[in-house]
CSV table of C-alpha atoms in Angstrom, one decimal:
chain,number,residue,atom,x,y,z
A,1,UNK,CA,24.8,7.4,3.5
A,2,UNK,CA,23.5,6.3,6.9
A,3,UNK,CA,21.8,9.7,7.4
A,4,UNK,CA,19.9,9.4,4.0
A,5,UNK,CA,18.9,5.8,4.9
A,6,UNK,CA,17.5,7.0,8.3
A,7,UNK,CA,15.6,9.8,6.5
A,8,UNK,CA,14.0,7.4,4.1
A,9,UNK,CA,13.1,5.0,7.0
A,10,UNK,CA,11.5,8.0,8.8
A,11,UNK,CA,9.5,8.9,5.6
A,12,UNK,CA,8.2,5.3,5.4
A,13,UNK,CA,7.3,5.3,9.1
A,14,UNK,CA,5.5,8.7,8.8
A,15,UNK,CA,3.5,7.5,5.8
A,16,UNK,CA,2.6,4.3,7.7
A,17,UNK,CA,1.6,6.3,10.8
A,18,UNK,CA,-0.6,8.7,8.8
A,19,UNK,CA,-2.4,5.7,7.1
A,20,UNK,CA,-2.9,3.9,10.4
A,21,UNK,CA,-4.3,7.0,12.1
A,22,UNK,CA,-6.7,7.9,9.3
A,23,UNK,CA,-7.7,4.2,8.8
A,24,UNK,CA,-8.5,3.7,12.4
A,25,UNK,CA,-10.4,7.0,12.8
A,26,UNK,CA,-12.5,6.3,9.7
A,27,UNK,CA,-13.3,2.8,10.9
A,28,UNK,CA,-14.4,4.2,14.3
A,29,UNK,CA,-16.6,6.7,12.5
A,30,UNK,CA,-18.0,3.9,10.4
A,31,UNK,CA,-18.8,1.8,13.5
A,32,UNK,CA,-20.5,4.8,15.1
A,33,UNK,CA,-22.6,5.9,12.1
A,34,UNK,CA,-23.1,3.3,9.5
A,35,UNK,CA,-25.4,0.3,9.2
A,36,UNK,CA,-24.8,-3.2,7.8
A,37,UNK,CA,-28.2,-3.2,6.1
A,38,UNK,CA,-28.4,0.3,4.7
A,39,UNK,CA,-26.1,1.8,2.0
A,40,UNK,CA,-25.5,5.6,1.8
A,41,UNK,CA,-24.7,6.4,-1.9
A,42,UNK,CA,-21.8,8.8,-2.6
A,43,UNK,CA,-21.5,8.4,-6.3
A,44,UNK,CA,-24.7,6.8,-7.3
A,45,UNK,CA,-24.4,3.0,-7.3
A,46,UNK,CA,-20.6,3.2,-8.0
A,47,UNK,CA,-19.5,4.2,-4.5
A,48,UNK,CA,-21.3,4.2,-1.2
A,49,UNK,CA,-20.9,3.8,2.5
A,50,UNK,CA,-22.0,0.5,4.2
A,51,UNK,CA,-20.7,-1.2,7.3
A,52,UNK,CA,-19.3,-4.8,6.8
A,53,UNK,CA,-17.1,-7.1,8.8
A,54,UNK,CA,-14.6,-9.2,6.8
A,55,UNK,CA,-13.2,-12.4,8.4
A,56,UNK,CA,-11.1,-13.1,5.3
A,57,UNK,CA,-8.7,-11.3,3.0
A,58,UNK,CA,-9.6,-9.5,-0.2
A,59,UNK,CA,-13.1,-10.5,-1.5
A,60,UNK,CA,-13.5,-12.5,1.7
A,61,UNK,CA,-11.1,-15.2,0.5
A,62,UNK,CA,-9.8,-17.4,3.3
A,63,UNK,CA,-12.7,-16.4,5.7
A,64,UNK,CA,-12.3,-19.7,7.4
A,65,UNK,CA,-8.7,-19.1,8.2
A,66,UNK,CA,-8.7,-15.8,10.0
A,67,UNK,CA,-6.1,-16.9,12.5
A,68,UNK,CA,-3.7,-17.8,9.7
A,69,UNK,CA,-4.4,-14.5,8.0
A,70,UNK,CA,-3.4,-12.8,11.2
A,71,UNK,CA,-0.1,-14.6,11.4
A,72,UNK,CA,0.5,-13.8,7.7
A,73,UNK,CA,-0.3,-10.2,8.5
A,74,UNK,CA,2.3,-10.1,11.3
A,75,UNK,CA,4.9,-11.6,9.0
A,76,UNK,CA,4.1,-9.1,6.3
A,77,UNK,CA,4.4,-6.2,8.7
A,78,UNK,CA,7.9,-7.5,9.8
A,79,UNK,CA,9.0,-7.8,6.2
A,80,UNK,CA,7.7,-4.4,5.3
A,81,UNK,CA,9.6,-2.8,8.3
A,82,UNK,CA,12.8,-4.4,7.0
A,83,UNK,CA,12.0,-3.2,3.5
A,84,UNK,CA,11.4,0.3,4.8
A,85,UNK,CA,14.7,0.3,6.6
A,86,UNK,CA,16.4,-0.7,3.3
A,87,UNK,CA,14.5,1.7,1.0
A,88,UNK,CA,16.9,3.2,-1.6
A,89,UNK,CA,14.8,6.1,-2.7
A,90,UNK,CA,12.3,8.5,-1.2
A,91,UNK,CA,9.5,7.3,-3.4
A,92,UNK,CA,10.3,3.7,-2.6
A,93,UNK,CA,10.0,4.6,1.1
A,94,UNK,CA,6.6,6.3,0.5
A,95,UNK,CA,5.3,3.3,-1.3
A,96,UNK,CA,6.5,0.8,1.3
A,97,UNK,CA,5.1,3.2,4.0
A,98,UNK,CA,1.7,3.2,2.4
A,99,UNK,CA,1.6,-0.6,2.2
A,100,UNK,CA,3.0,-0.9,5.8
A,101,UNK,CA,0.3,1.4,7.1
A,102,UNK,CA,-2.5,-0.5,5.3
A,103,UNK,CA,-1.2,-3.8,6.6
A,104,UNK,CA,-1.0,-2.5,10.2
A,105,UNK,CA,-4.4,-0.9,9.9
A,106,UNK,CA,-6.0,-4.2,9.0
A,107,UNK,CA,-3.8,-6.2,11.4
A,108,UNK,CA,-5.1,-4.0,14.3
A,109,UNK,CA,-8.6,-5.1,13.4
A,110,UNK,CA,-7.6,-8.8,13.2
A,111,UNK,CA,-5.9,-8.6,16.6
A,112,UNK,CA,-8.4,-6.5,18.6
A,113,UNK,CA,-11.8,-6.6,16.9
A,114,UNK,CA,-14.6,-9.1,17.6
A,115,UNK,CA,-15.0,-12.1,17.7
A,116,UNK,CA,-11.7,-12.3,19.6
A,117,UNK,CA,-7.9,-11.7,19.7
A,118,UNK,CA,-6.1,-12.8,16.6
A,119,UNK,CA,-9.3,-13.8,14.8
A,120,UNK,CA,-11.0,-10.4,14.6
A,121,UNK,CA,-12.9,-9.3,11.5
A,122,UNK,CA,-11.7,-6.3,9.5
A,123,UNK,CA,-14.1,-3.3,9.6
A,124,UNK,CA,-15.0,-2.3,6.0
A,125,UNK,CA,-17.2,0.6,4.9
A,126,UNK,CA,-16.4,1.7,1.3
A,127,UNK,CA,-18.9,-0.1,-0.9
A,128,UNK,CA,-17.7,-0.3,-4.5
A,129,UNK,CA,-20.9,-1.0,-6.4
A,130,UNK,CA,-21.9,-4.6,-5.8
A,131,UNK,CA,-18.4,-5.8,-6.1
A,132,UNK,CA,-16.9,-5.6,-2.6
A,133,UNK,CA,-16.7,-3.4,0.5
A,134,UNK,CA,-13.3,-2.2,1.7
A,135,UNK,CA,-11.6,0.4,3.9
A,136,UNK,CA,-8.9,3.1,3.7
A,137,UNK,CA,-6.2,0.6,4.7
A,138,UNK,CA,-7.1,-1.2,1.5
A,139,UNK,CA,-6.9,2.0,-0.5
A,140,UNK,CA,-3.4,2.7,1.0
A,141,UNK,CA,-2.3,-0.8,0.1
A,142,UNK,CA,-3.4,-0.2,-3.5
A,143,UNK,CA,-1.8,3.3,-3.6
A,144,UNK,CA,1.5,1.9,-2.3
A,145,UNK,CA,1.6,-0.7,-5.0
A,146,UNK,CA,0.9,2.0,-7.6
A,147,UNK,CA,3.7,4.2,-6.2
A,148,UNK,CA,6.1,1.2,-6.2
A,149,UNK,CA,5.1,0.3,-9.7
A,150,UNK,CA,5.5,3.8,-11.0
A,151,UNK,CA,8.9,4.0,-9.3
A,152,UNK,CA,10.1,0.8,-11.0
A,153,UNK,CA,8.7,2.0,-14.3
A,154,UNK,CA,10.5,5.4,-14.0
A,155,UNK,CA,13.8,3.7,-13.0
A,156,UNK,CA,13.5,1.3,-16.0
A,157,UNK,CA,12.7,4.2,-18.3
A,158,UNK,CA,15.7,6.2,-17.1
A,159,UNK,CA,18.0,3.1,-17.4
A,160,UNK,CA,16.8,2.5,-21.0
A,161,UNK,CA,17.4,6.2,-21.9
A,162,UNK,CA,20.9,6.1,-20.3
A,163,UNK,CA,21.7,2.9,-22.2
A,164,UNK,CA,20.5,4.4,-25.5
A,165,UNK,CA,22.5,7.6,-24.8
A,166,UNK,CA,25.6,5.5,-24.0
A,167,UNK,CA,25.1,3.5,-27.2
A,168,UNK,CA,24.8,6.7,-29.3
A,169,UNK,CA,27.9,8.2,-27.7
A,170,UNK,CA,29.9,5.0,-28.3
A,171,UNK,CA,28.9,4.9,-32.0
A,172,UNK,CA,29.8,8.5,-32.7
A,173,UNK,CA,33.4,9.6,-33.3
A,174,UNK,CA,35.4,10.7,-30.2
A,175,UNK,CA,35.8,14.4,-29.7
A,176,UNK,CA,38.8,15.7,-31.5
A,177,UNK,CA,39.3,12.7,-33.7
A,178,UNK,CA,39.9,13.2,-37.4
A,179,UNK,CA,37.6,11.5,-39.9
A,180,UNK,CA,39.1,10.5,-43.2
A,181,UNK,CA,37.1,11.5,-46.2
A,182,UNK,CA,38.7,9.0,-48.7
């Protein structure tokens, strides 16, 4: 059992590491090649590339509390590492790993980006129409939530199927029993 748990933890860590590496590489590319004033369309007005710096959380909420968001990010990373160590399935490990990688990617920005340590602004570059601008760490967070949601849904569906099968077997006569026709 310990070996399987270790394997699932390694899967979560690998997923997180890949997300962090890709996230930080794309942010570095965005810093080197994009502008805050000019948008490069990828899918017309639906998706484009434009540099932005977010002091807050999603949709810039809490932009006046960047230091608090950094502390919450550190706490979230700690809890996600514990959750990864306790993952009971491979898919759960993947989902937790994606969320962990996204959290670490944005936490790196908060810790080391301007304007200063612990109050840095997150580098964003994926412009979703006129709704908001995000980054690949945000995409990984969303993908991780989807993986976890699908895992819960599949587990619930299997449990319901097993319960229905158990109820059907309990209602039918036992094998080898004699049914009276009177």
